[in-house]
Amino acid sequence: MLKVDGLTKKFGELVAVNSLNFEVKEGQIYGIAGPNGAGKSTVYNLITGNYRYEGRIEFDGQDITGLPPYRIAKKGIARTFQVPEIFPSLNVQETIRVGSRFGARGGLDKKHSDEVLNFVGLEEERLQHAGLLNLLGKKKLMVGAALATKPKILMLDEPMAGSNAGEIADLMDLIKKINQQLGITVIIIEHFMKVLTELTETLLIIESGRMICCDRPEIVTSDPRVIESYLGDSYAEDK
Ligand SMILES: Nc1ncnc2c1ncn2[C@@H]1O[C@H](COP(=O)(O)OP(=O)(O)OP(=O)(O)O)[C@@H](O)[C@H]1O
Ligand SMILES: [Mg+2]
């Protein structure tokens, strides 16, 4: 469904993403992990058309290389951000409707927006100002606004960051529901290995913009290269 070929991004001297190849199959939950500064968020920024880059990106059988962000959103690619980005002056319902209008496969769809609001569990907060939600609420709202664009693929950037165990369980359930009930393909960047091993079918590890390994999570987490470069010896001992 999403095929990345020779993806390379340089910021001046720094090669943030270096000849990266990977393929996400339709219906998968696909994980991406790696140390801070590995280039994970940059990969999302390239897929969504925020920067120029070298290489080729194919989505749904079409070459989307170099398309601007609004055209990529209309093709069915949505994302969330590492730090929740919301409009604090809008209420929850309005925020989700903005998402619906932006994705615009058919324009603002109020009925679908209301369904999304219920789906992410924010029906009681419908008229509350987005800026007053707690962190979990803001995250659910950001996912809701992304879902309102009617995506075929949803790319989540560290959705669990700053969450406690209960919130993590809650968000994991939501991600599973998005994948299983809505049939949306999901890519998730995450640092919590337990989350990745439970949710994902395939896990890509990158370091300094390059692929270290890519396989089923149980194979990836016992790969000596991954333990050495990312997980650390204590992870291997705890397992
Ligand atoms: N717009 C930019 N201009 C210059 N350098 C950038 C820019 N965006 C990212 N970088 C650099 O590219 C490298 C990769 O950054 P990126 O944010 O993709 O890492 P990451 O894997 O998402 O890290 P983290 O786990 O901390 O979120 C870093 O060295 C970062 O400083
Ligand atoms: Mg990042």
PDB file of C-alpha atoms and ligand atoms in Angstrom:
ATOM      1  CA  MET A   1       0.000   0.000   0.000  1.00  0.00           C
ATOM      2  CA  LEU A   2       2.847   2.388   0.901  1.00  0.00           C
ATOM      3  CA  LYS A   3       6.208   1.793  -0.738  1.00  0.00           C
ATOM      4  CA  VAL A   4       9.261   3.890   0.053  1.00  0.00           C
ATOM      5  CA  ASP A   5      12.276   3.556  -2.205  1.00  0.00           C
ATOM      6  CA  GLY A   6      15.695   5.112  -1.676  1.00  0.00           C
ATOM      7  CA  LEU A   7      14.234   7.818   0.565  1.00  0.00           C
ATOM      8  CA  THR A   8      16.935  10.351   1.467  1.00  0.00           C
ATOM      9  CA  LYS A   9      16.707  13.721   3.216  1.00  0.00           C
ATOM     10  CA  LYS A  10      19.629  15.999   3.954  1.00  0.00           C
ATOM     11  CA  PHE A  11      19.400  19.049   6.226  1.00  0.00           C
ATOM     12  CA  GLY A  12      22.615  20.803   5.193  1.00  0.00           C
ATOM     13  CA  GLU A  13      25.428  18.419   6.123  1.00  0.00           C
ATOM     14  CA  LEU A  14      23.170  16.159   8.159  1.00  0.00           C
ATOM     15  CA  VAL A  15      21.703  13.132   6.393  1.00  0.00           C
ATOM     16  CA  ALA A  16      18.530  12.703   8.467  1.00  0.00           C
ATOM     17  CA  VAL A  17      17.100   9.912   6.288  1.00  0.00           C
ATOM     18  CA  ASN A  18      19.551   7.817   4.326  1.00  0.00           C
ATOM     19  CA  SER A  19      18.500   5.551   1.409  1.00  0.00           C
ATOM     20  CA  LEU A  20      15.572   4.074   3.299  1.00  0.00           C
ATOM     21  CA  ASN A  21      13.432   1.354   1.694  1.00  0.00           C
ATOM     22  CA  PHE A  22      10.322  -0.149   3.258  1.00  0.00           C
ATOM     23  CA  GLU A  23       6.851  -1.315   2.368  1.00  0.00           C
ATOM     24  CA  VAL A  24       3.665  -1.201   4.447  1.00  0.00           C
ATOM     25  CA  LYS A  25       0.996  -3.674   3.390  1.00  0.00           C
ATOM     26  CA  GLU A  26      -2.708  -2.879   3.425  1.00  0.00           C
ATOM     27  CA  GLY A  27      -4.390  -3.727   6.742  1.00  0.00           C
ATOM     28  CA  GLN A  28      -1.143  -3.880   8.733  1.00  0.00           C
ATOM     29  CA  ILE A  29      -0.114  -2.149  11.914  1.00  0.00           C
ATOM     30  CA  TYR A  30       3.491  -1.308  11.064  1.00  0.00           C
ATOM     31  CA  GLY A  31       5.937  -0.087  13.712  1.00  0.00           C
ATOM     32  CA  ILE A  32       8.931   2.225  13.467  1.00  0.00           C
ATOM     33  CA  ALA A  33      11.433   2.634  16.315  1.00  0.00           C
ATOM     34  CA  GLY A  34      14.963   3.865  16.845  1.00  0.00           C
ATOM     35  CA  PRO A  35      17.013   6.221  19.032  1.00  0.00           C
ATOM     36  CA  ASN A  36      16.249   9.944  19.405  1.00  0.00           C
ATOM     37  CA  GLY A  37      17.202  11.798  16.256  1.00  0.00           C
ATOM     38  CA  ALA A  38      17.142   8.611  14.128  1.00  0.00           C
ATOM     39  CA  GLY A  39      14.978  10.297  11.502  1.00  0.00           C
ATOM     40  CA  LYS A  40      11.599   8.740  12.346  1.00  0.00           C
ATOM     41  CA  SER A  41       9.492  11.915  12.381  1.00  0.00           C
ATOM     42  CA  THR A  42      11.335  13.151   9.301  1.00  0.00           C
ATOM     43  CA  VAL A  43      10.149  10.042   7.438  1.00  0.00           C
ATOM     44  CA  TYR A  44       6.551  11.107   8.213  1.00  0.00           C
ATOM     45  CA  ASN A  45       7.293  14.683   7.135  1.00  0.00           C
ATOM     46  CA  LEU A  46       8.585  13.373   3.807  1.00  0.00           C
ATOM     47  CA  ILE A  47       5.632  11.030   3.234  1.00  0.00           C
ATOM     48  CA  THR A  48       3.173  13.875   3.922  1.00  0.00           C
ATOM     49  CA  GLY A  49       5.010  16.167   1.495  1.00  0.00           C
ATOM     50  CA  ASN A  50       6.430  18.714   3.947  1.00  0.00           C
ATOM     51  CA  TYR A  51       9.949  18.752   2.483  1.00  0.00           C
ATOM     52  CA  ARG A  52      11.690  18.040  -0.802  1.00  0.00           C
ATOM     53  CA  TYR A  53      13.651  14.789  -0.814  1.00  0.00           C
ATOM     54  CA  GLU A  54      15.408  12.212  -2.946  1.00  0.00           C
ATOM     55  CA  GLY A  55      13.805   8.838  -3.671  1.00  0.00           C
ATOM     56  CA  ARG A  56      10.345   7.667  -4.557  1.00  0.00           C
ATOM     57  CA  ILE A  57       7.139   7.146  -2.579  1.00  0.00           C
ATOM     58  CA  GLU A  58       4.252   5.105  -3.915  1.00  0.00           C
ATOM     59  CA  PHE A  59       0.830   4.963  -2.276  1.00  0.00           C
ATOM     60  CA  ASP A  60      -2.075   2.793  -3.367  1.00  0.00           C
ATOM     61  CA  GLY A  61      -0.318   2.008  -6.653  1.00  0.00           C
ATOM     62  CA  GLN A  62       0.278   5.708  -7.467  1.00  0.00           C
ATOM     63  CA  ASP A  63       3.517   7.665  -7.479  1.00  0.00           C
ATOM     64  CA  ILE A  64       3.041  10.434  -4.879  1.00  0.00           C
ATOM     65  CA  THR A  65       6.664  11.647  -4.919  1.00  0.00           C
ATOM     66  CA  GLY A  66       6.862  15.425  -4.501  1.00  0.00           C
ATOM     67  CA  LEU A  67       3.117  16.071  -4.204  1.00  0.00           C
ATOM     68  CA  PRO A  68       2.097  18.933  -1.868  1.00  0.00           C
ATOM     69  CA  PRO A  69       0.586  18.077   1.567  1.00  0.00           C
ATOM     70  CA  TYR A  70      -3.051  18.859   0.683  1.00  0.00           C
ATOM     71  CA  ARG A  71      -2.959  16.494  -2.299  1.00  0.00           C
ATOM     72  CA  ILE A  72      -1.396  13.752  -0.196  1.00  0.00           C
ATOM     73  CA  ALA A  73      -4.110  14.214   2.471  1.00  0.00           C
ATOM     74  CA  LYS A  74      -6.773  13.883  -0.214  1.00  0.00           C
ATOM     75  CA  LYS A  75      -5.219  10.580  -1.356  1.00  0.00           C
ATOM     76  CA  GLY A  76      -5.952   9.176   2.112  1.00  0.00           C
ATOM     77  CA  ILE A  77      -2.810   9.672   4.214  1.00  0.00           C
ATOM     78  CA  ALA A  78      -3.316  11.210   7.675  1.00  0.00           C
ATOM     79  CA  ARG A  79      -0.930  11.707  10.565  1.00  0.00           C
ATOM     80  CA  THR A  80      -0.729  12.827  14.165  1.00  0.00           C
ATOM     81  CA  PHE A  81       2.115  14.783  15.773  1.00  0.00           C
ATOM     82  CA  GLN A  82       4.531  13.949  18.581  1.00  0.00           C
ATOM     83  CA  VAL A  83       3.250  16.915  20.602  1.00  0.00           C
ATOM     84  CA  PRO A  84      -0.538  17.299  20.247  1.00  0.00           C
ATOM     85  CA  GLU A  85      -1.228  20.152  17.850  1.00  0.00           C
ATOM     86  CA  ILE A  86      -4.712  21.504  18.315  1.00  0.00           C
ATOM     87  CA  PHE A  87      -6.586  24.764  17.909  1.00  0.00           C
ATOM     88  CA  PRO A  88      -7.157  25.839  21.535  1.00  0.00           C
ATOM     89  CA  SER A  89      -9.949  28.266  20.650  1.00  0.00           C
ATOM     90  CA  LEU A  90     -12.115  25.646  18.925  1.00  0.00           C
ATOM     91  CA  ASN A  91     -14.266  23.152  20.745  1.00  0.00           C
ATOM     92  CA  VAL A  92     -13.920  19.389  20.288  1.00  0.00           C
ATOM     93  CA  GLN A  93     -16.683  19.052  17.709  1.00  0.00           C
ATOM     94  CA  GLU A  94     -15.413  21.987  15.648  1.00  0.00           C
ATOM     95  CA  THR A  95     -11.865  20.597  15.665  1.00  0.00           C
ATOM     96  CA  ILE A  96     -13.009  17.256  14.269  1.00  0.00           C
ATOM     97  CA  ARG A  97     -15.037  19.060  11.607  1.00  0.00           C
ATOM     98  CA  VAL A  98     -11.936  21.022  10.554  1.00  0.00           C
ATOM     99  CA  GLY A  99     -10.252  17.640   9.969  1.00  0.00           C
ATOM    100  CA  SER A 100     -13.220  16.521   7.900  1.00  0.00           C
ATOM    101  CA  ARG A 101     -13.035  19.657   5.756  1.00  0.00           C
ATOM    102  CA  PHE A 102      -9.256  19.390   5.292  1.00  0.00           C
ATOM    103  CA  GLY A 103      -9.227  15.754   4.140  1.00  0.00           C
ATOM    104  CA  ALA A 104     -12.195  16.606   1.984  1.00  0.00           C
ATOM    105  CA  ARG A 105     -12.726  13.359   0.175  1.00  0.00           C
ATOM    106  CA  GLY A 106     -16.175  14.778  -0.459  1.00  0.00           C
ATOM    107  CA  GLY A 107     -15.915  17.871   1.808  1.00  0.00           C
ATOM    108  CA  LEU A 108     -17.249  18.481   5.305  1.00  0.00           C
ATOM    109  CA  ASP A 109     -19.232  15.449   6.448  1.00  0.00           C
ATOM    110  CA  LYS A 110     -21.002  16.321   9.728  1.00  0.00           C
ATOM    111  CA  LYS A 111     -22.497  12.855  10.193  1.00  0.00           C
ATOM    112  CA  HIS A 112     -19.125  11.166   9.788  1.00  0.00           C
ATOM    113  CA  SER A 113     -17.502  13.762  12.083  1.00  0.00           C
ATOM    114  CA  ASP A 114     -20.031  12.940  14.813  1.00  0.00           C
ATOM    115  CA  GLU A 115     -19.397   9.219  14.366  1.00  0.00           C
ATOM    116  CA  VAL A 116     -15.662   9.866  14.734  1.00  0.00           C
ATOM    117  CA  LEU A 117     -16.281  11.904  17.888  1.00  0.00           C
ATOM    118  CA  ASN A 118     -18.087   8.933  19.451  1.00  0.00           C
ATOM    119  CA  PHE A 119     -15.511   6.483  18.114  1.00  0.00           C
ATOM    120  CA  VAL A 120     -12.609   8.212  19.898  1.00  0.00           C
ATOM    121  CA  GLY A 121     -14.723   8.535  23.071  1.00  0.00           C
ATOM    122  CA  LEU A 122     -15.089  12.316  23.256  1.00  0.00           C
ATOM    123  CA  GLU A 123     -18.887  12.578  22.996  1.00  0.00           C
ATOM    124  CA  GLU A 124     -19.218  14.045  26.503  1.00  0.00           C
ATOM    125  CA  GLU A 125     -16.540  16.654  25.784  1.00  0.00           C
ATOM    126  CA  ARG A 126     -18.145  17.625  22.452  1.00  0.00           C
ATOM    127  CA  LEU A 127     -18.646  21.298  23.386  1.00  0.00           C
ATOM    128  CA  GLN A 128     -15.560  21.678  25.551  1.00  0.00           C
ATOM    129  CA  HIS A 129     -12.710  23.911  24.385  1.00  0.00           C
ATOM    130  CA  ALA A 130      -9.922  21.771  22.948  1.00  0.00           C
ATOM    131  CA  GLY A 131      -7.306  23.677  24.953  1.00  0.00           C
ATOM    132  CA  LEU A 132      -8.970  22.575  28.217  1.00  0.00           C
ATOM    133  CA  LEU A 133      -8.728  18.845  27.524  1.00  0.00           C
ATOM    134  CA  ASN A 134      -6.155  16.804  29.436  1.00  0.00           C
ATOM    135  CA  LEU A 135      -3.262  15.192  27.522  1.00  0.00           C
ATOM    136  CA  LEU A 136      -5.173  11.970  26.808  1.00  0.00           C
ATOM    137  CA  GLY A 137      -8.163  13.988  25.582  1.00  0.00           C
ATOM    138  CA  LYS A 138      -5.940  16.080  23.328  1.00  0.00           C
ATOM    139  CA  LYS A 139      -4.394  12.934  21.882  1.00  0.00           C
ATOM    140  CA  LYS A 140      -7.796  11.394  21.214  1.00  0.00           C
ATOM    141  CA  LEU A 141      -8.882  14.644  19.588  1.00  0.00           C
ATOM    142  CA  MET A 142      -5.808  14.707  17.342  1.00  0.00           C
ATOM    143  CA  VAL A 143      -6.552  11.107  16.296  1.00  0.00           C
ATOM    144  CA  GLY A 144     -10.209  12.070  15.765  1.00  0.00           C
ATOM    145  CA  ALA A 145      -9.286  15.012  13.536  1.00  0.00           C
ATOM    146  CA  ALA A 146      -7.039  12.691  11.514  1.00  0.00           C
ATOM    147  CA  LEU A 147      -9.801  10.058  11.230  1.00  0.00           C
ATOM    148  CA  ALA A 148     -12.267  12.722  10.112  1.00  0.00           C
ATOM    149  CA  THR A 149     -10.220  13.090   6.904  1.00  0.00           C
ATOM    150  CA  LYS A 150     -11.336   9.491   6.055  1.00  0.00           C
ATOM    151  CA  PRO A 151      -7.798   8.181   5.682  1.00  0.00           C
ATOM    152  CA  LYS A 152      -6.739   4.840   4.223  1.00  0.00           C
ATOM    153  CA  ILE A 153      -3.568   5.005   6.289  1.00  0.00           C
ATOM    154  CA  LEU A 154      -3.011   6.693   9.661  1.00  0.00           C
ATOM    155  CA  MET A 155       0.529   7.541  10.779  1.00  0.00           C
ATOM    156  CA  LEU A 156       0.926   8.038  14.541  1.00  0.00           C
ATOM    157  CA  ASP A 157       4.052   9.743  15.930  1.00  0.00           C
ATOM    158  CA  GLU A 158       4.817   8.530  19.473  1.00  0.00           C
ATOM    159  CA  PRO A 159       1.172   8.419  20.582  1.00  0.00           C
ATOM    160  CA  MET A 160       2.082   7.033  24.039  1.00  0.00           C
ATOM    161  CA  ALA A 161       4.602   9.754  25.000  1.00  0.00           C
ATOM    162  CA  GLY A 162       3.898  11.170  28.467  1.00  0.00           C
ATOM    163  CA  SER A 163       1.075   8.689  29.183  1.00  0.00           C
ATOM    164  CA  ASN A 164       0.622   6.500  32.262  1.00  0.00           C
ATOM    165  CA  ALA A 165      -0.107   2.757  32.128  1.00  0.00           C
ATOM    166  CA  GLY A 166      -3.892   3.195  32.092  1.00  0.00           C
ATOM    167  CA  GLU A 167      -3.750   5.796  29.330  1.00  0.00           C
ATOM    168  CA  ILE A 168      -1.415   3.590  27.291  1.00  0.00           C
ATOM    169  CA  ALA A 169      -3.891   0.697  27.543  1.00  0.00           C
ATOM    170  CA  ASP A 170      -6.687   3.035  26.487  1.00  0.00           C
ATOM    171  CA  LEU A 171      -4.768   4.327  23.452  1.00  0.00           C
ATOM    172  CA  MET A 172      -3.707   0.804  22.451  1.00  0.00           C
ATOM    173  CA  ASP A 173      -7.369  -0.263  22.418  1.00  0.00           C
ATOM    174  CA  LEU A 174      -8.205   2.738  20.258  1.00  0.00           C
ATOM    175  CA  ILE A 175      -5.428   1.912  17.776  1.00  0.00           C
ATOM    176  CA  LYS A 176      -6.572  -1.724  17.538  1.00  0.00           C
ATOM    177  CA  LYS A 177     -10.151  -0.566  16.939  1.00  0.00           C
ATOM    178  CA  ILE A 178      -9.020   1.831  14.208  1.00  0.00           C
ATOM    179  CA  ASN A 179      -7.212  -0.999  12.480  1.00  0.00           C
ATOM    180  CA  GLN A 180      -9.746  -3.789  12.993  1.00  0.00           C
ATOM    181  CA  GLN A 181     -13.129  -2.048  12.956  1.00  0.00           C
ATOM    182  CA  LEU A 182     -12.399   0.756  10.496  1.00  0.00           C
ATOM    183  CA  GLY A 183      -9.976  -1.282   8.378  1.00  0.00           C
ATOM    184  CA  ILE A 184      -7.414   1.528   8.375  1.00  0.00           C
ATOM    185  CA  THR A 185      -3.749   0.662   7.874  1.00  0.00           C
ATOM    186  CA  VAL A 186      -1.643   2.113  10.716  1.00  0.00           C
ATOM    187  CA  ILE A 187       2.004   3.128  11.040  1.00  0.00           C
ATOM    188  CA  ILE A 188       3.152   3.828  14.582  1.00  0.00           C
ATOM    189  CA  ILE A 189       6.418   5.417  15.712  1.00  0.00           C
ATOM    190  CA  GLU A 190       6.900   4.488  19.357  1.00  0.00           C
ATOM    191  CA  HIS A 191       9.589   4.115  22.012  1.00  0.00           C
ATOM    192  CA  PHE A 192       7.643   1.688  24.223  1.00  0.00           C
ATOM    193  CA  MET A 193       8.721  -1.740  22.946  1.00  0.00           C
ATOM    194  CA  LYS A 194       5.864  -3.516  24.753  1.00  0.00           C
ATOM    195  CA  VAL A 195       3.382  -1.436  22.781  1.00  0.00           C
ATOM    196  CA  LEU A 196       5.132  -2.249  19.511  1.00  0.00           C
ATOM    197  CA  THR A 197       5.439  -5.968  20.196  1.00  0.00           C
ATOM    198  CA  GLU A 198       1.754  -6.199  21.109  1.00  0.00           C
ATOM    199  CA  LEU A 199       0.386  -4.081  18.279  1.00  0.00           C
ATOM    200  CA  THR A 200       2.582  -4.504  15.235  1.00  0.00           C
ATOM    201  CA  GLU A 201       3.071  -7.181  12.632  1.00  0.00           C
ATOM    202  CA  THR A 202       6.283  -5.697  11.247  1.00  0.00           C
ATOM    203  CA  LEU A 203       8.806  -3.498  12.995  1.00  0.00           C
ATOM    204  CA  LEU A 204      11.377  -1.271  11.286  1.00  0.00           C
ATOM    205  CA  ILE A 205      14.343  -0.076  13.336  1.00  0.00           C
ATOM    206  CA  ILE A 206      16.269   2.911  12.072  1.00  0.00           C
ATOM    207  CA  GLU A 207      19.380   4.630  13.349  1.00  0.00           C
ATOM    208  CA  SER A 208      21.000   7.738  11.849  1.00  0.00           C
ATOM    209  CA  GLY A 209      18.463   7.577   9.040  1.00  0.00           C
ATOM    210  CA  ARG A 210      19.371   4.026   7.997  1.00  0.00           C
ATOM    211  CA  MET A 211      17.538   0.744   8.408  1.00  0.00           C
ATOM    212  CA  ILE A 212      19.096  -1.486  11.084  1.00  0.00           C
ATOM    213  CA  CYS A 213      16.567  -4.247  10.645  1.00  0.00           C
ATOM    214  CA  CYS A 214      12.971  -4.901   9.663  1.00  0.00           C
ATOM    215  CA  ASP A 215      11.063  -8.032  10.636  1.00  0.00           C
ATOM    216  CA  ARG A 216       8.450  -9.424  13.000  1.00  0.00           C
ATOM    217  CA  PRO A 217       8.800  -7.688  16.402  1.00  0.00           C
ATOM    218  CA  GLU A 218       9.901 -10.820  18.285  1.00  0.00           C
ATOM    219  CA  ILE A 219      12.739 -11.288  15.803  1.00  0.00           C
ATOM    220  CA  VAL A 220      13.700  -7.600  15.805  1.00  0.00           C
ATOM    221  CA  THR A 221      13.870  -7.367  19.608  1.00  0.00           C
ATOM    222  CA  SER A 222      16.289 -10.307  19.825  1.00  0.00           C
ATOM    223  CA  ASP A 223      18.529  -9.024  17.025  1.00  0.00           C
ATOM    224  CA  PRO A 224      21.985  -8.253  18.506  1.00  0.00           C
ATOM    225  CA  ARG A 225      22.348  -5.137  16.308  1.00  0.00           C
ATOM    226  CA  VAL A 226      19.103  -3.700  17.683  1.00  0.00           C
ATOM    227  CA  ILE A 227      20.002  -4.553  21.286  1.00  0.00           C
ATOM    228  CA  GLU A 228      23.408  -2.936  20.876  1.00  0.00           C
ATOM    229  CA  SER A 229      22.297   0.218  19.085  1.00  0.00           C
ATOM    230  CA  TYR A 230      18.928   0.886  20.634  1.00  0.00           C
ATOM    231  CA  LEU A 231      17.449  -1.358  23.293  1.00  0.00           C
ATOM    232  CA  GLY A 232      20.541  -1.795  25.454  1.00  0.00           C
ATOM    233  CA  ASP A 233      21.702  -4.850  27.400  1.00  0.00           C
ATOM    234  CA  SER A 234      19.214  -4.313  30.226  1.00  0.00           C
ATOM    235  CA  TYR A 235      16.338  -4.955  27.790  1.00  0.00           C
ATOM    236  CA  ALA A 236      17.843  -8.297  26.772  1.00  0.00           C
ATOM    237  CA  GLU A 237      18.299  -9.266  30.462  1.00  0.00           C
ATOM    238  CA  ASP A 238      14.743  -8.271  31.403  1.00  0.00           C
ATOM    239  CA  LYS A 239      13.164 -10.345  28.674  1.00  0.00           C
TER     240      LYS A 239
HETATM  241  N1  LIG B   1      13.629  20.913   9.844  1.00  0.00           N
HETATM  242  C1  LIG B   1      14.822  20.455  10.215  1.00  0.00           C
HETATM  243  N2  LIG B   1      15.944  21.169   9.991  1.00  0.00           N
HETATM  244  C2  LIG B   1      17.171  20.695  10.368  1.00  0.00           C
HETATM  245  N3  LIG B   1      17.369  19.522  10.972  1.00  0.00           N
HETATM  246  C3  LIG B   1      16.287  18.759  11.237  1.00  0.00           C
HETATM  247  C4  LIG B   1      14.966  19.179  10.879  1.00  0.00           C
HETATM  248  N4  LIG B   1      14.087  18.223  11.247  1.00  0.00           N
HETATM  249  C5  LIG B   1      14.823  17.253  11.817  1.00  0.00           C
HETATM  250  N5  LIG B   1      16.142  17.573  11.810  1.00  0.00           N
HETATM  251  C6  LIG B   1      17.249  16.739  12.318  1.00  0.00           C
HETATM  252  O1  LIG B   1      17.154  15.485  11.679  1.00  0.00           O
HETATM  253  C7  LIG B   1      17.469  14.422  12.584  1.00  0.00           C
HETATM  254  C8  LIG B   1      16.281  13.482  12.662  1.00  0.00           C
HETATM  255  O2  LIG B   1      15.221  14.135  13.366  1.00  0.00           O
HETATM  256  P1  LIG B   1      13.822  13.459  13.642  1.00  0.00           P
HETATM  257  O3  LIG B   1      12.976  14.470  14.303  1.00  0.00           O
HETATM  258  O4  LIG B   1      13.321  12.862  12.376  1.00  0.00           O
HETATM  259  O5  LIG B   1      14.233  12.296  14.642  1.00  0.00           O
HETATM  260  P2  LIG B   1      13.301  11.271  15.435  1.00  0.00           P
HETATM  261  O6  LIG B   1      13.807   9.902  15.091  1.00  0.00           O
HETATM  262  O7  LIG B   1      11.876  11.576  15.184  1.00  0.00           O
HETATM  263  O8  LIG B   1      13.715  11.588  16.954  1.00  0.00           O
HETATM  264  P3  LIG B   1      12.829  11.585  18.306  1.00  0.00           P
HETATM  265  O9  LIG B   1      12.765  10.159  18.787  1.00  0.00           O
HETATM  266  O10 LIG B   1      13.632  12.432  19.242  1.00  0.00           O
HETATM  267  O11 LIG B   1      11.501  12.181  17.990  1.00  0.00           O
HETATM  268  C9  LIG B   1      17.816  15.077  13.908  1.00  0.00           C
HETATM  269  O12 LIG B   1      19.213  15.211  13.977  1.00  0.00           O
HETATM  270  C10 LIG B   1      17.141  16.443  13.813  1.00  0.00           C
HETATM  271  O13 LIG B   1      17.824  17.406  14.578  1.00  0.00           O
HETATM  272 MG    MG B   2      10.339  12.189  16.345  1.00  0.00          MG
END
